[in-house]
Amino acid sequence: MIRPVTYSIREGFSLQLFKSADEIPTAHWNKLVDGLSLFLSIDYLKALDISWTESHQFVYALLYKNDLPFAALYFQAIDLSAVKIGSIIHVEPYGKFLKLVSDKITDSLIRRSEGGAKWFLVNGNMCASGEYGIACSAENRSALANIYIEVLNTITEYLKVSGEVSVFLSKDFPFNNDFLSAQFKEEKFIRFVMDPVMVVAINPGWNDFEDYLMALSSKYRLRASTVIEKVAALELRELYAHDILKFSTKLDALYQAVIGKSPVRVVHPDIQYIYNIKVELQDKFNVKCWFDKDEPVAFYTSLQNDKELDAHHIGIDYHLNKSHALYQNILYSLMKDAIQCKSPQLNFGRTAMEMKSTVGAVPEDYVAYIKLNNKVLNHLLRPFLPSQPPDKWVQRDPFRKT
């Protein structure tokens, strides 16, 4: 075991930092994340470790109180010289002015200096939607809030050996339960609302997909049947690690097609990321793919957590998306999986909110906090970040009224 870097935070509190998931003391980390998402498990974090390039670093933090594990925190550090701020903030809806601001931010913050990287430091996971940055019991959150900024400053200092932190982001906090709000406000962080996470509560009375279909109104039941019929000629297969390698070139093309349409592209994973998770998580991570003969045309992935099924990354041949309703079939197939594995909840993630609502998903709102180390640019950025959940979309309700 590599000896961790240890800092004294306050009387009674110490912080241990690790660069690799392999270095984490497993018993201490698991004690804090037990019962939480697989996205915080050491096996998943190992897969993430080996999937990224030199432009990314990871910082795993264990906070101790009187030598006992108190909180676990997970950070991703992304070299901004490898991305553009327009990938972090979706500037298109705001027109030319924000593009000018974006270019200014790019020139000021992203240009690599002699001191090394310009880090975009994220407390959380840029590859997943949800609370995957902090593991701390409810009774300890108040104490953690009091020293959180000191923890952040310590990690900023820790990264100075390889560069400087230019932007900090902390994500995702439930809209009405962001326990660090007072600390972020005092430190001039900008609070903004992210796109909601779309979630379906799985009725425990649904024993199979037919029960779900019968719960829909006739309009949406007919729509579901029509959509599913469009992939009847395709074959849906479960993929294992060796299958992902066999079809890696085509699967990566499908994957990159979806990533290219994402409004936020800070990280650029490839199919190796999917393969690495499958190797580490085995049966807890599912990969399913539709084939036209022996040609992959769409795939989706999901993680089986104790409390929910989490949809993860997908790949689609957009030339066939309309004729075969590939994206909609991914949603219905995930519903089938959630019902089959008796998950009480299906987490669809972000994007395509209205379409996801047509299969029964409802929004859960989350906020994040961002701060640029340039005070002027931080001030310029504030008006362009939403402070309220999006309202320019239609929430559908596909279920029969009882």
C-alpha angles and dihedrals in degrees: 000000000000111000110251125233105254128201132183108231104177136333106305094008127097131173127214119196128200131187096203136041087230089066096054116109096243098207093053095044093046092049089061100040098037110131093015128104125309085236085078096045119113091234092058092043090053089055090050091048095059095041098066134078132237089273088073131066130182128214120196114193129195115191116203131196114200088345093303122115108263108165140353121216129188125205135184119201114199122189105237091207085073096053139036126241087235086067090056097044117037098230102174098089091056099055133215100335096062089044087059089049089047091053091049091051089048093052094045103040109023104048106107112242133205087259091068133248127012100226126214098201116204126189096206139026121301090195096060139043114234147052100315101134104073133037111189133137118253092247092054098048096089092054091045090052090056093058102027095103089051089052090050092049090050092054090046088054091046091056094051090090088072102027144305133293108244100170131023126198129182116192151209118013124160108257095245099031110053098142094189095055096110092050093047092048092052090051093051096249116160114240113211136170118243125209108283123260109242114227135181122204106218112223108234087219091066106098095172142000092274089063089054091050091051089054090060124089114256091257095056094038089057090046092052092049091050092049094048091048089061092069095042091108092052126081120233112210133180110234126217127196094273090050091053089053092046093054097029097124095053094038091052091051089053090046095050091049089062095041089052090060094051115111090214115053108162093134124040110204122182133200090281087073090058091046093050093051091049091052093049101039100032111180093007089070118059127200118186127178138187115225131199097208099312096335119104111228103169139000139182135193135207140180122223109222125178094253103029149006110249118207109217134178126343141192128211139182097225092197087069098033097095098041093045100029088229098170094048090048089054089057093049092045090053088052089054091050094049092051093045094052092043095239112170090213139028117207109205096181124219136320131049090051099169094047091049090050089058089068093047106276122144127196127259111194123224135184133207135193126226134183131181117206089227105082095203094051091043088056092048092051097052100079093054098057116087117245096189133049116271114271102178095094135076120246108215125205110204098177128103116254112243 
